[in-house]
PDB file of C-alpha atoms and ligand atoms in Angstrom:
ATOM      1  CA  MET A  19     -57.814  32.735 -28.888  1.00 61.00           C
ATOM      2  CA  GLU A  20     -61.290  33.936 -29.687  1.00 74.00           C
ATOM      3  CA  ALA A  21     -63.533  31.332 -31.300  1.00 84.00           C
ATOM      4  CA  ILE A  22     -64.157  31.845 -34.996  1.00 90.00           C
ATOM      5  CA  VAL A  23     -67.702  32.367 -36.227  1.00 94.00           C
ATOM      6  CA  VAL A  24     -68.350  31.066 -39.714  1.00 97.00           C
ATOM      7  CA  ASP A  25     -71.267  32.355 -41.778  1.00 97.00           C
ATOM      8  CA  ILE A  26     -73.147  30.165 -44.204  1.00 98.00           C
ATOM      9  CA  ILE A  27     -74.991  32.183 -46.818  1.00 98.00           C
ATOM     10  CA  PHE A  28     -77.640  30.193 -48.628  1.00 98.00           C
ATOM     11  CA  LEU A  29     -77.397  31.581 -52.171  1.00 98.00           C
ATOM     12  CA  GLY A  30     -79.968  29.086 -53.408  1.00 97.00           C
ATOM     13  CA  THR A  31     -82.031  26.436 -51.645  1.00 97.00           C
ATOM     14  CA  GLY A  32     -84.022  24.808 -54.454  1.00 97.00           C
ATOM     15  CA  ASP A  33     -83.793  21.610 -56.468  1.00 95.00           C
ATOM     16  CA  ALA A  34     -82.862  21.049 -60.128  1.00 93.00           C
ATOM     17  CA  PHE A  35     -86.120  22.491 -61.501  1.00 91.00           C
ATOM     18  CA  SER A  36     -85.889  25.835 -59.728  1.00 80.00           C
ATOM     19  CA  TYR A  37     -88.922  27.559 -61.198  1.00 74.00           C
ATOM     20  CA  GLY A  38     -90.306  28.937 -57.950  1.00 77.00           C
ATOM     21  CA  ARG A  39     -88.885  31.387 -55.452  1.00 85.00           C
ATOM     22  CA  ARG A  40     -86.029  29.020 -54.616  1.00 95.00           C
ATOM     23  CA  THR A  41     -83.063  29.061 -56.990  1.00 96.00           C
ATOM     24  CA  HIS A  42     -80.581  26.219 -57.536  1.00 97.00           C
ATOM     25  CA  LEU A  43     -78.726  25.036 -54.449  1.00 97.00           C
ATOM     26  CA  SER A  44     -75.572  26.970 -53.654  1.00 98.00           C
ATOM     27  CA  LEU A  45     -73.816  28.041 -50.459  1.00 98.00           C
ATOM     28  CA  LEU A  46     -71.160  30.535 -49.597  1.00 98.00           C
ATOM     29  CA  ILE A  47     -68.973  29.776 -46.590  1.00 98.00           C
ATOM     30  CA  LYS A  48     -67.476  32.929 -45.082  1.00 96.00           C
ATOM     31  CA  ALA A  49     -64.897  33.086 -42.303  1.00 95.00           C
ATOM     32  CA  PRO A  50     -62.339  35.799 -41.491  1.00 91.00           C
ATOM     33  CA  GLY A  51     -59.965  35.857 -44.484  1.00 91.00           C
ATOM     34  CA  PHE A  52     -61.565  32.851 -46.150  1.00 94.00           C
ATOM     35  CA  SER A  53     -64.539  32.175 -48.380  1.00 95.00           C
ATOM     36  CA  MET A  54     -65.621  29.116 -50.319  1.00 98.00           C
ATOM     37  CA  LEU A  55     -68.417  28.592 -52.765  1.00 98.00           C
ATOM     38  CA  VAL A  56     -70.321  25.321 -52.793  1.00 98.00           C
ATOM     39  CA  GLU A  57     -71.929  24.337 -56.134  1.00 98.00           C
ATOM     40  CA  ALA A  58     -72.147  26.417 -59.313  1.00 98.00           C
ATOM     41  CA  GLY A  59     -75.619  26.062 -60.826  1.00 97.00           C
ATOM     42  CA  PRO A  60     -76.817  27.997 -63.903  1.00 96.00           C
ATOM     43  CA  ALA A  61     -77.459  31.272 -62.029  1.00 95.00           C
ATOM     44  CA  ILE A  62     -74.365  31.338 -59.824  1.00 97.00           C
ATOM     45  CA  VAL A  63     -73.094  34.694 -61.123  1.00 96.00           C
ATOM     46  CA  GLN A  64     -76.494  36.301 -60.433  1.00 95.00           C
ATOM     47  CA  GLN A  65     -76.711  34.605 -57.036  1.00 96.00           C
ATOM     48  CA  LEU A  66     -73.348  36.140 -56.083  1.00 97.00           C
ATOM     49  CA  ALA A  67     -74.405  39.526 -57.476  1.00 96.00           C
ATOM     50  CA  ARG A  68     -77.470  39.388 -55.243  1.00 95.00           C
ATOM     51  CA  ILE A  69     -75.253  39.431 -52.154  1.00 95.00           C
ATOM     52  CA  GLU A  70     -72.911  41.950 -53.818  1.00 94.00           C
ATOM     53  CA  LEU A  71     -69.914  39.640 -53.717  1.00 93.00           C
ATOM     54  CA  PRO A  72     -67.474  40.254 -56.583  1.00 92.00           C
ATOM     55  CA  VAL A  73     -66.819  36.981 -58.438  1.00 92.00           C
ATOM     56  CA  ALA A  74     -63.066  37.645 -58.271  1.00 90.00           C
ATOM     57  CA  GLU A  75     -63.217  37.211 -54.490  1.00 91.00           C
ATOM     58  CA  ILE A  76     -64.154  33.527 -54.823  1.00 94.00           C
ATOM     59  CA  GLU A  77     -60.927  31.556 -54.354  1.00 94.00           C
ATOM     60  CA  HIS A  78     -62.278  28.135 -53.405  1.00 98.00           C
ATOM     61  CA  ILE A  79     -65.176  26.131 -54.777  1.00 98.00           C
ATOM     62  CA  PHE A  80     -66.481  22.664 -53.974  1.00 98.00           C
ATOM     63  CA  VAL A  81     -68.746  20.860 -56.456  1.00 98.00           C
ATOM     64  CA  SER A  82     -70.495  17.685 -55.261  1.00 98.00           C
ATOM     65  CA  HIS A  83     -71.267  15.998 -58.580  1.00 97.00           C
ATOM     66  CA  PRO A  84     -71.632  16.753 -62.307  1.00 96.00           C
ATOM     67  CA  HIS A  85     -75.400  17.309 -62.668  1.00 96.00           C
ATOM     68  CA  GLY A  86     -76.310  20.591 -64.345  1.00 96.00           C
ATOM     69  CA  ASP A  87     -78.046  22.238 -61.404  1.00 96.00           C
ATOM     70  CA  HIS A  88     -74.659  22.061 -59.632  1.00 97.00           C
ATOM     71  CA  THR A  89     -72.301  22.846 -62.542  1.00 98.00           C
ATOM     72  CA  LEU A  90     -73.850  24.800 -65.425  1.00 98.00           C
ATOM     73  CA  GLY A  91     -72.796  28.197 -64.064  1.00 97.00           C
ATOM     74  CA  PHE A  92     -69.160  27.185 -63.698  1.00 97.00           C
ATOM     75  CA  PRO A  93     -68.011  28.459 -67.129  1.00 96.00           C
ATOM     76  CA  MET A  94     -69.538  31.877 -66.354  1.00 95.00           C
ATOM     77  CA  LEU A  95     -67.806  31.940 -62.991  1.00 96.00           C
ATOM     78  CA  VAL A  96     -64.446  31.217 -64.642  1.00 94.00           C
ATOM     79  CA  LEU A  97     -65.137  33.754 -67.406  1.00 93.00           C
ATOM     80  CA  ASN A  98     -65.943  36.468 -64.871  1.00 93.00           C
ATOM     81  CA  ARG A  99     -62.735  35.703 -62.968  1.00 92.00           C
ATOM     82  CA  TYR A 100     -60.417  35.748 -65.938  1.00 87.00           C
ATOM     83  CA  MET A 101     -58.761  39.000 -64.803  1.00 88.00           C
ATOM     84  CA  ALA A 102     -58.413  37.814 -61.198  1.00 90.00           C
ATOM     85  CA  THR A 103     -54.817  37.315 -60.142  1.00 89.00           C
ATOM     86  CA  SER A 104     -55.641  35.032 -57.201  1.00 91.00           C
ATOM     87  CA  PRO A 105     -56.223  31.392 -58.115  1.00 93.00           C
ATOM     88  CA  LEU A 106     -59.603  29.665 -58.069  1.00 96.00           C
ATOM     89  CA  ARG A 107     -59.085  26.255 -56.430  1.00 97.00           C
ATOM     90  CA  VAL A 108     -61.704  23.842 -57.694  1.00 98.00           C
ATOM     91  CA  TYR A 109     -62.359  20.854 -55.416  1.00 98.00           C
ATOM     92  CA  ALA A 110     -64.411  17.995 -56.857  1.00 98.00           C
ATOM     93  CA  GLY A 111     -64.210  14.338 -57.769  1.00 97.00           C
ATOM     94  CA  GLY A 112     -62.102  13.614 -60.849  1.00 96.00           C
ATOM     95  CA  SER A 113     -65.045  12.912 -63.155  1.00 95.00           C
ATOM     96  CA  THR A 114     -66.822  16.069 -61.970  1.00 97.00           C
ATOM     97  CA  LEU A 115     -63.681  18.067 -62.797  1.00 97.00           C
ATOM     98  CA  ASP A 116     -63.796  16.491 -66.278  1.00 96.00           C
ATOM     99  CA  THR A 117     -67.397  17.670 -66.663  1.00 96.00           C
ATOM    100  CA  LEU A 118     -66.510  21.201 -65.507  1.00 96.00           C
ATOM    101  CA  GLU A 119     -63.700  21.311 -68.047  1.00 94.00           C
ATOM    102  CA  THR A 120     -65.964  19.999 -70.820  1.00 94.00           C
ATOM    103  CA  LEU A 121     -68.576  22.641 -69.960  1.00 95.00           C
ATOM    104  CA  CYS A 122     -65.932  25.376 -70.213  1.00 93.00           C
ATOM    105  CA  MET A 123     -64.736  24.093 -73.605  1.00 91.00           C
ATOM    106  CA  ALA A 124     -68.322  23.812 -74.923  1.00 93.00           C
ATOM    107  CA  SER A 125     -69.271  27.280 -73.657  1.00 93.00           C
ATOM    108  CA  PHE A 126     -66.238  29.171 -74.967  1.00 89.00           C
ATOM    109  CA  PRO A 127     -64.620  27.108 -77.728  1.00 88.00           C
ATOM    110  CA  GLY A 128     -61.161  28.269 -78.643  1.00 83.00           C
ATOM    111  CA  VAL A 129     -60.871  30.607 -75.661  1.00 82.00           C
ATOM    112  CA  GLY A 130     -59.716  28.353 -72.827  1.00 78.00           C
ATOM    113  CA  PHE A 131     -60.377  30.530 -69.769  1.00 75.00           C
ATOM    114  CA  HIS A 132     -60.347  27.328 -67.716  1.00 72.00           C
ATOM    115  CA  ARG A 133     -56.724  26.715 -68.710  1.00 76.00           C
ATOM    116  CA  LEU A 134     -55.539  30.006 -67.243  1.00 78.00           C
ATOM    117  CA  GLU A 135     -53.026  29.832 -64.449  1.00 82.00           C
ATOM    118  CA  ASN A 136     -55.604  31.212 -62.046  1.00 87.00           C
ATOM    119  CA  VAL A 137     -57.654  27.985 -62.186  1.00 92.00           C
ATOM    120  CA  GLN A 138     -56.288  25.106 -60.114  1.00 95.00           C
ATOM    121  CA  TRP A 139     -57.972  21.711 -60.331  1.00 96.00           C
ATOM    122  CA  GLN A 140     -57.944  19.722 -57.103  1.00 97.00           C
ATOM    123  CA  ALA A 141     -59.171  16.172 -57.731  1.00 98.00           C
ATOM    124  CA  LEU A 142     -60.798  14.408 -54.782  1.00 98.00           C
ATOM    125  CA  SER A 143     -61.195  10.644 -54.505  1.00 97.00           C
ATOM    126  CA  GLU A 144     -64.397   9.201 -55.954  1.00 96.00           C
ATOM    127  CA  ARG A 145     -63.749   5.817 -54.322  1.00 94.00           C
ATOM    128  CA  ASP A 146     -62.762   6.645 -50.792  1.00 94.00           C
ATOM    129  CA  ARG A 147     -62.680   9.289 -48.122  1.00 96.00           C
ATOM    130  CA  ASP A 148     -60.370  12.195 -48.853  1.00 98.00           C
ATOM    131  CA  GLU A 149     -58.975  15.207 -47.036  1.00 98.00           C
ATOM    132  CA  ARG A 150     -57.350  18.537 -47.954  1.00 98.00           C
ATOM    133  CA  GLU A 151     -56.080  21.551 -46.054  1.00 97.00           C
ATOM    134  CA  LEU A 152     -57.843  24.538 -47.655  1.00 97.00           C
ATOM    135  CA  ALA A 153     -55.940  27.141 -45.620  1.00 96.00           C
ATOM    136  CA  PRO A 154     -54.081  26.966 -42.322  1.00 95.00           C
ATOM    137  CA  GLY A 155     -56.536  25.576 -39.767  1.00 95.00           C
ATOM    138  CA  ILE A 156     -59.297  24.839 -42.289  1.00 97.00           C
ATOM    139  CA  ALA A 157     -59.770  21.232 -43.377  1.00 98.00           C
ATOM    140  CA  LEU A 158     -62.040  19.783 -46.051  1.00 98.00           C
ATOM    141  CA  ARG A 159     -63.043  16.125 -45.732  1.00 98.00           C
ATOM    142  CA  THR A 160     -65.102  14.276 -48.293  1.00 98.00           C
ATOM    143  CA  THR A 161     -66.768  10.916 -48.689  1.00 97.00           C
ATOM    144  CA  VAL A 162     -68.595   9.156 -51.505  1.00 95.00           C
ATOM    145  CA  VAL A 163     -72.384   8.996 -51.130  1.00 93.00           C
ATOM    146  CA  PRO A 164     -74.967   7.150 -53.249  1.00 86.00           C
ATOM    147  CA  HIS A 165     -76.676   9.030 -56.111  1.00 85.00           C
ATOM    148  CA  ALA A 166     -77.769   7.977 -59.610  1.00 81.00           C
ATOM    149  CA  PRO A 167     -75.774   5.046 -61.067  1.00 81.00           C
ATOM    150  CA  GLY A 168     -72.499   6.149 -62.642  1.00 84.00           C
ATOM    151  CA  VAL A 169     -72.600   9.602 -61.015  1.00 90.00           C
ATOM    152  CA  PRO A 170     -69.902   9.794 -58.339  1.00 92.00           C
ATOM    153  CA  THR A 171     -71.215  12.193 -55.692  1.00 94.00           C
ATOM    154  CA  LEU A 172     -69.304  13.579 -52.729  1.00 97.00           C
ATOM    155  CA  ALA A 173     -70.510  14.818 -49.373  1.00 97.00           C
ATOM    156  CA  ALA A 174     -68.181  17.259 -47.617  1.00 98.00           C
ATOM    157  CA  ARG A 175     -67.244  18.431 -44.153  1.00 98.00           C
ATOM    158  CA  TRP A 176     -65.394  21.577 -43.094  1.00 98.00           C
ATOM    159  CA  ASP A 177     -63.481  21.807 -39.805  1.00 97.00           C
ATOM    160  CA  PHE A 178     -62.214  25.155 -38.580  1.00 97.00           C
ATOM    161  CA  ALA A 179     -59.538  25.078 -35.866  1.00 94.00           C
ATOM    162  CA  ASP A 180     -60.876  27.171 -32.951  1.00 87.00           C
ATOM    163  CA  GLY A 181     -64.193  27.281 -34.761  1.00 94.00           C
ATOM    164  CA  PRO A 182     -67.146  25.236 -35.898  1.00 97.00           C
ATOM    165  CA  SER A 183     -67.458  22.193 -38.107  1.00 97.00           C
ATOM    166  CA  PHE A 184     -70.278  21.483 -40.498  1.00 98.00           C
ATOM    167  CA  ALA A 185     -71.161  18.941 -43.158  1.00 98.00           C
ATOM    168  CA  PHE A 186     -73.012  19.088 -46.462  1.00 98.00           C
ATOM    169  CA  ALA A 187     -74.728  16.244 -48.306  1.00 97.00           C
ATOM    170  CA  THR A 188     -76.982  16.737 -51.287  1.00 96.00           C
ATOM    171  CA  ASP A 189     -78.423  14.643 -54.083  1.00 92.00           C
ATOM    172  CA  THR A 190     -78.192  11.507 -52.005  1.00 91.00           C
ATOM    173  CA  VAL A 191     -80.315   9.146 -49.978  1.00 87.00           C
ATOM    174  CA  SER A 192     -80.030   8.862 -46.228  1.00 88.00           C
ATOM    175  CA  CYS A 193     -76.839   6.859 -45.720  1.00 90.00           C
ATOM    176  CA  ALA A 194     -74.281   5.749 -43.148  1.00 93.00           C
ATOM    177  CA  ALA A 195     -71.429   7.441 -45.053  1.00 95.00           C
ATOM    178  CA  THR A 196     -72.962  10.891 -44.476  1.00 96.00           C
ATOM    179  CA  ALA A 197     -73.686  10.158 -40.806  1.00 96.00           C
ATOM    180  CA  GLU A 198     -70.084   9.003 -40.358  1.00 97.00           C
ATOM    181  CA  LEU A 199     -68.668  12.094 -42.100  1.00 97.00           C
ATOM    182  CA  ALA A 200     -70.906  14.487 -40.156  1.00 97.00           C
ATOM    183  CA  ARG A 201     -70.214  12.888 -36.746  1.00 98.00           C
ATOM    184  CA  GLY A 202     -70.401  15.552 -34.016  1.00 96.00           C
ATOM    185  CA  CYS A 203     -70.698  18.521 -36.407  1.00 97.00           C
ATOM    186  CA  ASP A 204     -72.267  21.783 -35.293  1.00 97.00           C
ATOM    187  CA  LEU A 205     -74.498  21.742 -38.354  1.00 98.00           C
ATOM    188  CA  LEU A 206     -75.540  19.303 -41.072  1.00 98.00           C
ATOM    189  CA  ILE A 207     -76.816  20.781 -44.336  1.00 98.00           C
ATOM    190  CA  HIS A 208     -78.774  18.007 -46.036  1.00 98.00           C
ATOM    191  CA  ASP A 209     -80.884  17.320 -49.109  1.00 96.00           C
ATOM    192  CA  ALA A 210     -84.653  17.267 -48.563  1.00 96.00           C
ATOM    193  CA  ALA A 211     -85.993  17.092 -52.086  1.00 94.00           C
ATOM    194  CA  PHE A 212     -89.087  15.251 -50.888  1.00 94.00           C
ATOM    195  CA  SER A 213     -91.451  15.023 -47.965  1.00 95.00           C
ATOM    196  CA  THR A 214     -93.163  11.943 -46.556  1.00 93.00           C
ATOM    197  CA  VAL A 215     -95.773  14.192 -44.929  1.00 95.00           C
ATOM    198  CA  LEU A 216     -96.564  16.416 -47.937  1.00 95.00           C
ATOM    199  CA  GLN A 217     -96.138  13.660 -50.536  1.00 94.00           C
ATOM    200  CA  PRO A 218     -97.432  10.487 -48.890  1.00 90.00           C
ATOM    201  CA  GLY A 219     -97.373   7.238 -50.807  1.00 82.00           C
ATOM    202  CA  ARG A 220     -94.689   8.304 -53.259  1.00 81.00           C
ATOM    203  CA  ASP A 221     -91.571   6.173 -53.724  1.00 74.00           C
ATOM    204  CA  HIS A 222     -88.825   8.748 -53.315  1.00 75.00           C
ATOM    205  CA  SER A 223     -85.885   6.352 -53.230  1.00 73.00           C
ATOM    206  CA  LYS A 224     -85.783   5.873 -57.021  1.00 78.00           C
ATOM    207  CA  TYR A 225     -84.877   9.563 -57.458  1.00 84.00           C
ATOM    208  CA  PHE A 226     -81.747   9.231 -55.286  1.00 89.00           C
ATOM    209  CA  HIS A 227     -82.769  12.057 -52.977  1.00 92.00           C
ATOM    210  CA  SER A 228     -83.927  12.279 -49.370  1.00 93.00           C
ATOM    211  CA  THR A 229     -87.083  13.224 -47.554  1.00 94.00           C
ATOM    212  CA  ALA A 230     -87.044  15.765 -44.725  1.00 96.00           C
ATOM    213  CA  ARG A 231     -87.624  12.863 -42.322  1.00 96.00           C
ATOM    214  CA  GLN A 232     -84.574  10.989 -43.634  1.00 95.00           C
ATOM    215  CA  ALA A 233     -82.435  14.124 -43.370  1.00 97.00           C
ATOM    216  CA  GLY A 234     -83.474  14.347 -39.711  1.00 98.00           C
ATOM    217  CA  GLU A 235     -82.560  10.698 -39.157  1.00 97.00           C
ATOM    218  CA  VAL A 236     -79.058  11.258 -40.599  1.00 97.00           C
ATOM    219  CA  ALA A 237     -78.532  14.333 -38.384  1.00 98.00           C
ATOM    220  CA  ARG A 238     -79.535  12.398 -35.259  1.00 98.00           C
ATOM    221  CA  ARG A 239     -77.389   9.399 -36.213  1.00 97.00           C
ATOM    222  CA  ALA A 240     -74.444  11.781 -36.682  1.00 98.00           C
ATOM    223  CA  GLY A 241     -75.054  13.438 -33.316  1.00 97.00           C
ATOM    224  CA  CYS A 242     -75.561  16.873 -34.930  1.00 96.00           C
ATOM    225  CA  LEU A 243     -77.668  19.312 -32.931  1.00 93.00           C
ATOM    226  CA  ARG A 244     -78.696  21.428 -35.917  1.00 97.00           C
ATOM    227  CA  LEU A 245     -79.910  20.563 -39.384  1.00 98.00           C
ATOM    228  CA  ALA A 246     -80.550  22.816 -42.390  1.00 98.00           C
ATOM    229  CA  LEU A 247     -82.731  21.424 -45.181  1.00 98.00           C
ATOM    230  CA  VAL A 248     -81.772  22.315 -48.759  1.00 98.00           C
ATOM    231  CA  HIS A 249     -82.289  21.170 -52.382  1.00 97.00           C
ATOM    232  CA  LEU A 250     -85.978  21.523 -51.600  1.00 96.00           C
ATOM    233  CA  GLY A 251     -88.444  20.345 -54.197  1.00 92.00           C
ATOM    234  CA  GLN A 252     -90.375  23.347 -55.484  1.00 89.00           C
ATOM    235  CA  GLU A 253     -93.776  22.161 -54.277  1.00 87.00           C
ATOM    236  CA  ILE A 254     -92.623  21.179 -50.776  1.00 93.00           C
ATOM    237  CA  GLY A 255     -90.352  24.234 -50.436  1.00 94.00           C
ATOM    238  CA  GLU A 256     -93.470  26.353 -49.923  1.00 94.00           C
ATOM    239  CA  HIS A 257     -94.113  24.596 -46.590  1.00 96.00           C
ATOM    240  CA  PRO A 258     -91.004  25.151 -44.449  1.00 97.00           C
ATOM    241  CA  ASP A 259     -92.744  24.637 -41.092  1.00 97.00           C
ATOM    242  CA  THR A 260     -94.095  21.245 -42.119  1.00 98.00           C
ATOM    243  CA  LEU A 261     -90.650  20.184 -43.371  1.00 98.00           C
ATOM    244  CA  ALA A 262     -88.968  21.304 -40.153  1.00 98.00           C
ATOM    245  CA  GLU A 263     -91.497  19.364 -38.082  1.00 98.00           C
ATOM    246  CA  GLU A 264     -91.083  16.279 -40.263  1.00 98.00           C
ATOM    247  CA  ALA A 265     -87.301  16.344 -39.856  1.00 98.00           C
ATOM    248  CA  ARG A 266     -87.483  17.071 -36.116  1.00 98.00           C
ATOM    249  CA  ALA A 267     -89.812  14.083 -35.528  1.00 97.00           C
ATOM    250  CA  ASN A 268     -90.555  15.163 -31.927  1.00 97.00           C
ATOM    251  CA  THR A 269     -86.891  15.206 -30.934  1.00 97.00           C
ATOM    252  CA  SER A 270     -84.758  18.114 -29.712  1.00 96.00           C
ATOM    253  CA  LEU A 271     -83.031  18.468 -33.116  1.00 97.00           C
ATOM    254  CA  GLU A 272     -82.992  22.100 -34.246  1.00 98.00           C
ATOM    255  CA  VAL A 273     -84.158  22.256 -37.864  1.00 98.00           C
ATOM    256  CA  ILE A 274     -83.714  25.266 -40.122  1.00 98.00           C
ATOM    257  CA  VAL A 275     -85.371  25.619 -43.528  1.00 98.00           C
ATOM    258  CA  PRO A 276     -83.438  28.544 -45.019  1.00 98.00           C
ATOM    259  CA  GLU A 277     -84.725  30.881 -47.707  1.00 97.00           C
ATOM    260  CA  ASP A 278     -82.499  32.095 -50.548  1.00 96.00           C
ATOM    261  CA  GLY A 279     -80.234  34.845 -49.249  1.00 96.00           C
ATOM    262  CA  ASP A 280     -80.395  33.763 -45.580  1.00 98.00           C
ATOM    263  CA  ARG A 281     -77.183  34.044 -43.583  1.00 97.00           C
ATOM    264  CA  LEU A 282     -76.598  31.560 -40.764  1.00 98.00           C
ATOM    265  CA  PRO A 283     -73.743  32.162 -38.313  1.00 97.00           C
ATOM    266  CA  ILE A 284     -72.174  28.916 -36.981  1.00 96.00           C
ATOM    267  CA  ARG A 285     -70.295  28.701 -33.692  1.00 91.00           C
ATOM    268  CA  SER A 286     -68.703  25.616 -32.240  1.00 87.00           C
ATOM    269  CA  HIS A 287     -70.765  24.126 -29.424  1.00 77.00           C
TER     270      HIS A 287
HETATM  271 ZN1   ZN B 309     -79.243  18.523 -57.671  1.00 74.75          ZN
END
């Protein structure tokens, strides 16, 4: 069988503030006959329009945690899919699903698009590792990673039979749980909200995000050969080469700092 190539389209690569050229973090995973959206920030409908993907074609979405830069576009996504006959399967931790539902009720009181049969809520564990089959031969694995207190946050990994595997961790510090989840992946997509090189002397740990250097450390610990840096702080996002060098730290790790709209094909190594 021919090996599957999976495309990652970086719809947005920025952090929560998103006032520069980078919009809120969102990814689209595209494989033959399968696509999955990752995160639904405020501009998700526009981000999808930019790549000319009809909203109705989104059938799977993963949301890492309930903060607004990852969820505020969800009601608009559901609204724009209300005529779609295929279901939207929403994968997130239970409390994040609660937030998504609350956002829908607050945005369209009395309408209840989110209660339509074409929305299916798939609660993932917020205490442990979890696993789901998204489609035949496509597995989703998740683990809990540290973020702000009281905000359960999940990192995720996708494994394609006869194809690549990749992991995604955002809004978290460098941690063993991510390295464990991402073990041997073809690509790790990791938060780099800060930079030790561009922002020396700042204590980044209190913001529950990572530096480019820490993202590189996680990728190496996980044995990943490639790393893509996302959730970039607006000021550091203007210096992709510096961030890549910081994450690489004189090793052979391949580091990508994608721009909004970039498409990255992933093959299994
Ligand atoms: Zn965020």
